[in-house]
Amino acid sequence: MNYRVLHLADLECFLELRMEFLLSYQDVPKTEDFLIMTENYLRKHMETEDLLLLAAEEEGELVAACMVCFYETCPMVDNPSGKYGELRNVYTKPAYRRKGISEKLVRMALEKAKERGVTKMRLHYTDDGLPLYQKLGFVPEERYMEKDL
């Protein structure tokens, strides 16, 4: 298994894997439009300090991936640097699950985020992913809300 950072040359393969992930647990209305918006975002942010894409590949095929979106806010008491990473779309193809691949990708993401000065990592999790994230030290946040605009 080869683990690595993805680059623009990997865009199409990553897009395919991301859509497989999203469609595995939810309906994606206007799938083609969503795919175009995602591709535009990735073209703009890949290979910048805003985004990190990591993947595991076997024989040239992506079998797992994750992404980290980086942002900075005003310093907070619980995060004086104000630097955050948001772990997104941790996904492993079904045939490759339960082999530690996602764990290795998340550990890589955490290490690379630290190298960028990030002091707090956030994520949204599925029930399937919860045990892994708890094992790696993630704790649910209290008093967190969001509103669609």
PDB file of C-alpha atoms in Angstrom:
ATOM      1  CA  MET A   1       0.000   0.000   0.000  1.00  0.00           C
ATOM      2  CA  ASN A   2       1.385   3.395  -0.997  1.00  0.00           C
ATOM      3  CA  TYR A   3       0.363   6.448   1.051  1.00  0.00           C
ATOM      4  CA  ARG A   4       0.870   9.905  -0.391  1.00  0.00           C
ATOM      5  CA  VAL A   5      -0.222  13.504  -0.844  1.00  0.00           C
ATOM      6  CA  LEU A   6      -2.416  14.023  -3.899  1.00  0.00           C
ATOM      7  CA  HIS A   7      -1.744  16.675  -6.540  1.00  0.00           C
ATOM      8  CA  LEU A   8      -3.664  18.227  -9.415  1.00  0.00           C
ATOM      9  CA  ALA A   9      -2.731  15.286 -11.647  1.00  0.00           C
ATOM     10  CA  ASP A  10      -4.787  13.108  -9.262  1.00  0.00           C
ATOM     11  CA  LEU A  11      -7.889  15.297  -9.439  1.00  0.00           C
ATOM     12  CA  GLU A  12     -10.077  13.003 -11.539  1.00  0.00           C
ATOM     13  CA  CYS A  13      -9.337   9.904  -9.441  1.00  0.00           C
ATOM     14  CA  PHE A  14      -9.962  11.772  -6.207  1.00  0.00           C
ATOM     15  CA  LEU A  15     -13.243  13.209  -7.505  1.00  0.00           C
ATOM     16  CA  GLU A  16     -14.438   9.720  -8.381  1.00  0.00           C
ATOM     17  CA  LEU A  17     -13.562   8.393  -4.920  1.00  0.00           C
ATOM     18  CA  ARG A  18     -15.158  11.388  -3.168  1.00  0.00           C
ATOM     19  CA  MET A  19     -18.409  10.928  -5.072  1.00  0.00           C
ATOM     20  CA  GLU A  20     -18.398   7.205  -4.213  1.00  0.00           C
ATOM     21  CA  PHE A  21     -18.022   8.201  -0.553  1.00  0.00           C
ATOM     22  CA  LEU A  22     -20.803  10.785  -0.597  1.00  0.00           C
ATOM     23  CA  LEU A  23     -23.244   8.597  -2.482  1.00  0.00           C
ATOM     24  CA  SER A  24     -22.563   5.709  -0.095  1.00  0.00           C
ATOM     25  CA  TYR A  25     -24.422   7.442   2.730  1.00  0.00           C
ATOM     26  CA  GLN A  26     -26.583  10.213   1.256  1.00  0.00           C
ATOM     27  CA  ASP A  27     -28.446  11.407  -1.776  1.00  0.00           C
ATOM     28  CA  VAL A  28     -26.636  14.135  -3.709  1.00  0.00           C
ATOM     29  CA  PRO A  29     -29.216  16.318  -5.469  1.00  0.00           C
ATOM     30  CA  LYS A  30     -28.055  17.700  -8.810  1.00  0.00           C
ATOM     31  CA  THR A  31     -25.090  15.335  -8.768  1.00  0.00           C
ATOM     32  CA  GLU A  32     -23.522  16.720 -11.954  1.00  0.00           C
ATOM     33  CA  ASP A  33     -23.676  20.324 -10.672  1.00  0.00           C
ATOM     34  CA  PHE A  34     -22.217  19.220  -7.334  1.00  0.00           C
ATOM     35  CA  LEU A  35     -19.407  17.417  -9.127  1.00  0.00           C
ATOM     36  CA  ILE A  36     -18.567  20.543 -11.150  1.00  0.00           C
ATOM     37  CA  MET A  37     -18.556  22.735  -8.012  1.00  0.00           C
ATOM     38  CA  THR A  38     -16.307  20.240  -6.258  1.00  0.00           C
ATOM     39  CA  GLU A  39     -13.922  20.095  -9.201  1.00  0.00           C
ATOM     40  CA  ASN A  40     -13.749  23.906  -9.315  1.00  0.00           C
ATOM     41  CA  TYR A  41     -13.007  24.048  -5.596  1.00  0.00           C
ATOM     42  CA  LEU A  42     -10.283  21.426  -5.850  1.00  0.00           C
ATOM     43  CA  ARG A  43      -8.646  23.101  -8.857  1.00  0.00           C
ATOM     44  CA  LYS A  44      -8.527  26.369  -6.922  1.00  0.00           C
ATOM     45  CA  HIS A  45      -7.285  24.960  -3.601  1.00  0.00           C
ATOM     46  CA  MET A  46      -5.206  21.864  -4.310  1.00  0.00           C
ATOM     47  CA  GLU A  47      -1.511  22.481  -3.824  1.00  0.00           C
ATOM     48  CA  THR A  48      -2.209  25.544  -1.663  1.00  0.00           C
ATOM     49  CA  GLU A  49      -2.007  25.929   2.110  1.00  0.00           C
ATOM     50  CA  ASP A  50      -5.844  25.795   2.241  1.00  0.00           C
ATOM     51  CA  LEU A  51      -6.221  22.108   1.449  1.00  0.00           C
ATOM     52  CA  LEU A  52      -4.449  18.801   1.880  1.00  0.00           C
ATOM     53  CA  LEU A  53      -5.505  15.592   0.141  1.00  0.00           C
ATOM     54  CA  LEU A  54      -4.039  12.275   1.236  1.00  0.00           C
ATOM     55  CA  ALA A  55      -4.633   8.860  -0.266  1.00  0.00           C
ATOM     56  CA  ALA A  56      -3.723   5.219  -0.132  1.00  0.00           C
ATOM     57  CA  GLU A  57      -3.252   3.483  -3.437  1.00  0.00           C
ATOM     58  CA  GLU A  58      -2.663  -0.061  -4.506  1.00  0.00           C
ATOM     59  CA  GLU A  59      -1.354  -0.838  -7.971  1.00  0.00           C
ATOM     60  CA  GLY A  60      -2.037   2.741  -9.064  1.00  0.00           C
ATOM     61  CA  GLU A  61      -5.688   2.755  -7.893  1.00  0.00           C
ATOM     62  CA  LEU A  62      -6.900   5.040  -5.079  1.00  0.00           C
ATOM     63  CA  VAL A  63      -8.500   2.817  -2.456  1.00  0.00           C
ATOM     64  CA  ALA A  64      -8.836   5.351   0.366  1.00  0.00           C
ATOM     65  CA  ALA A  65      -8.504   9.083   0.864  1.00  0.00           C
ATOM     66  CA  CYS A  66      -9.145  11.987   3.169  1.00  0.00           C
ATOM     67  CA  MET A  67      -8.898  15.734   2.985  1.00  0.00           C
ATOM     68  CA  VAL A  68      -8.087  18.517   5.422  1.00  0.00           C
ATOM     69  CA  CYS A  69      -9.365  22.049   4.932  1.00  0.00           C
ATOM     70  CA  PHE A  70      -7.333  24.635   6.833  1.00  0.00           C
ATOM     71  CA  TYR A  71      -8.540  27.937   8.244  1.00  0.00           C
ATOM     72  CA  GLU A  72      -7.655  30.475  10.909  1.00  0.00           C
ATOM     73  CA  THR A  73      -9.816  32.457  13.296  1.00  0.00           C
ATOM     74  CA  CYS A  74      -9.178  34.917  16.044  1.00  0.00           C
ATOM     75  CA  PRO A  75      -7.286  33.284  18.952  1.00  0.00           C
ATOM     76  CA  MET A  76      -9.597  31.347  21.255  1.00  0.00           C
ATOM     77  CA  VAL A  77      -9.042  30.399  24.893  1.00  0.00           C
ATOM     78  CA  ASP A  78      -9.089  26.709  23.937  1.00  0.00           C
ATOM     79  CA  ASN A  79      -7.061  27.318  20.753  1.00  0.00           C
ATOM     80  CA  PRO A  80      -4.726  30.316  21.185  1.00  0.00           C
ATOM     81  CA  SER A  81      -3.235  29.990  17.696  1.00  0.00           C
ATOM     82  CA  GLY A  82      -6.697  30.144  16.104  1.00  0.00           C
ATOM     83  CA  LYS A  83      -5.441  27.625  13.496  1.00  0.00           C
ATOM     84  CA  TYR A  84      -7.847  24.839  12.644  1.00  0.00           C
ATOM     85  CA  GLY A  85      -7.944  21.872  10.358  1.00  0.00           C
ATOM     86  CA  GLU A  86     -11.191  20.255   9.350  1.00  0.00           C
ATOM     87  CA  LEU A  87     -10.838  16.591   8.486  1.00  0.00           C
ATOM     88  CA  ARG A  88     -13.255  15.693   5.698  1.00  0.00           C
ATOM     89  CA  ASN A  89     -14.311  12.688   3.645  1.00  0.00           C
ATOM     90  CA  VAL A  90     -12.282   9.930   5.264  1.00  0.00           C
ATOM     91  CA  TYR A  91     -13.221   6.999   3.065  1.00  0.00           C
ATOM     92  CA  THR A  92     -11.933   3.530   2.292  1.00  0.00           C
ATOM     93  CA  LYS A  93     -13.398   1.331  -0.433  1.00  0.00           C
ATOM     94  CA  PRO A  94     -15.332  -1.584   1.106  1.00  0.00           C
ATOM     95  CA  ALA A  95     -12.874  -4.298  -0.001  1.00  0.00           C
ATOM     96  CA  TYR A  96     -10.032  -2.527   1.852  1.00  0.00           C
ATOM     97  CA  ARG A  97     -11.744  -1.774   5.176  1.00  0.00           C
ATOM     98  CA  ARG A  98     -10.649  -3.002   8.597  1.00  0.00           C
ATOM     99  CA  LYS A  99      -6.987  -3.033   7.576  1.00  0.00           C
ATOM    100  CA  GLY A 100      -5.874   0.178   9.313  1.00  0.00           C
ATOM    101  CA  ILE A 101      -5.770   2.240   6.116  1.00  0.00           C
ATOM    102  CA  SER A 102      -8.027   5.059   7.319  1.00  0.00           C
ATOM    103  CA  GLU A 103      -6.217   5.161  10.636  1.00  0.00           C
ATOM    104  CA  LYS A 104      -2.889   5.619   8.857  1.00  0.00           C
ATOM    105  CA  LEU A 105      -4.357   8.375   6.647  1.00  0.00           C
ATOM    106  CA  VAL A 106      -5.819  10.229   9.631  1.00  0.00           C
ATOM    107  CA  ARG A 107      -2.535   9.957  11.539  1.00  0.00           C
ATOM    108  CA  MET A 108      -0.740  11.366   8.475  1.00  0.00           C
ATOM    109  CA  ALA A 109      -3.289  14.191   8.277  1.00  0.00           C
ATOM    110  CA  LEU A 110      -2.783  15.042  11.954  1.00  0.00           C
ATOM    111  CA  GLU A 111       1.001  15.086  11.565  1.00  0.00           C
ATOM    112  CA  LYS A 112       0.900  17.259   8.435  1.00  0.00           C
ATOM    113  CA  ALA A 113      -1.567  19.624  10.126  1.00  0.00           C
ATOM    114  CA  LYS A 114       0.819  19.995  13.086  1.00  0.00           C
ATOM    115  CA  GLU A 115       3.623  20.802  10.637  1.00  0.00           C
ATOM    116  CA  ARG A 116       1.437  23.657   9.319  1.00  0.00           C
ATOM    117  CA  GLY A 117       0.952  25.049  12.828  1.00  0.00           C
ATOM    118  CA  VAL A 118      -2.600  23.764  13.288  1.00  0.00           C
ATOM    119  CA  THR A 119      -3.472  23.343  16.951  1.00  0.00           C
ATOM    120  CA  LYS A 120      -7.060  22.067  16.691  1.00  0.00           C
ATOM    121  CA  MET A 121      -8.580  19.514  14.323  1.00  0.00           C
ATOM    122  CA  ARG A 122     -12.312  19.181  13.784  1.00  0.00           C
ATOM    123  CA  LEU A 123     -14.470  16.697  11.917  1.00  0.00           C
ATOM    124  CA  HIS A 124     -18.001  15.481  11.328  1.00  0.00           C
ATOM    125  CA  TYR A 125     -18.228  11.741  11.788  1.00  0.00           C
ATOM    126  CA  THR A 126     -20.398   8.821  10.793  1.00  0.00           C
ATOM    127  CA  ASP A 127     -21.313   6.076  13.229  1.00  0.00           C
ATOM    128  CA  ASP A 128     -18.862   3.793  11.406  1.00  0.00           C
ATOM    129  CA  GLY A 129     -16.010   6.257  11.872  1.00  0.00           C
ATOM    130  CA  LEU A 130     -16.664   7.166  15.506  1.00  0.00           C
ATOM    131  CA  PRO A 131     -14.579   4.355  17.092  1.00  0.00           C
ATOM    132  CA  LEU A 132     -11.542   5.258  14.983  1.00  0.00           C
ATOM    133  CA  TYR A 133     -11.739   8.948  15.853  1.00  0.00           C
ATOM    134  CA  GLN A 134     -12.192   8.226  19.546  1.00  0.00           C
ATOM    135  CA  LYS A 135      -9.183   5.873  19.406  1.00  0.00           C
ATOM    136  CA  LEU A 136      -7.146   8.753  17.948  1.00  0.00           C
ATOM    137  CA  GLY A 137      -8.201  11.125  20.735  1.00  0.00           C
ATOM    138  CA  PHE A 138     -11.033  13.108  19.132  1.00  0.00           C
ATOM    139  CA  VAL A 139     -13.715  14.215  21.591  1.00  0.00           C
ATOM    140  CA  PRO A 140     -17.240  15.370  20.704  1.00  0.00           C
ATOM    141  CA  GLU A 141     -17.694  19.134  21.067  1.00  0.00           C
ATOM    142  CA  GLU A 142     -20.358  20.495  23.333  1.00  0.00           C
ATOM    143  CA  ARG A 143     -22.475  23.523  22.600  1.00  0.00           C
ATOM    144  CA  TYR A 144     -21.792  23.500  18.881  1.00  0.00           C
ATOM    145  CA  MET A 145     -24.487  24.629  16.476  1.00  0.00           C
ATOM    146  CA  GLU A 146     -24.808  25.577  12.841  1.00  0.00           C
ATOM    147  CA  LYS A 147     -27.344  27.289  10.632  1.00  0.00           C
ATOM    148  CA  ASP A 148     -27.856  27.067   6.896  1.00  0.00           C
ATOM    149  CA  LEU A 149     -27.783  30.492   5.218  1.00  0.00           C
TER     150      LEU A 149
END
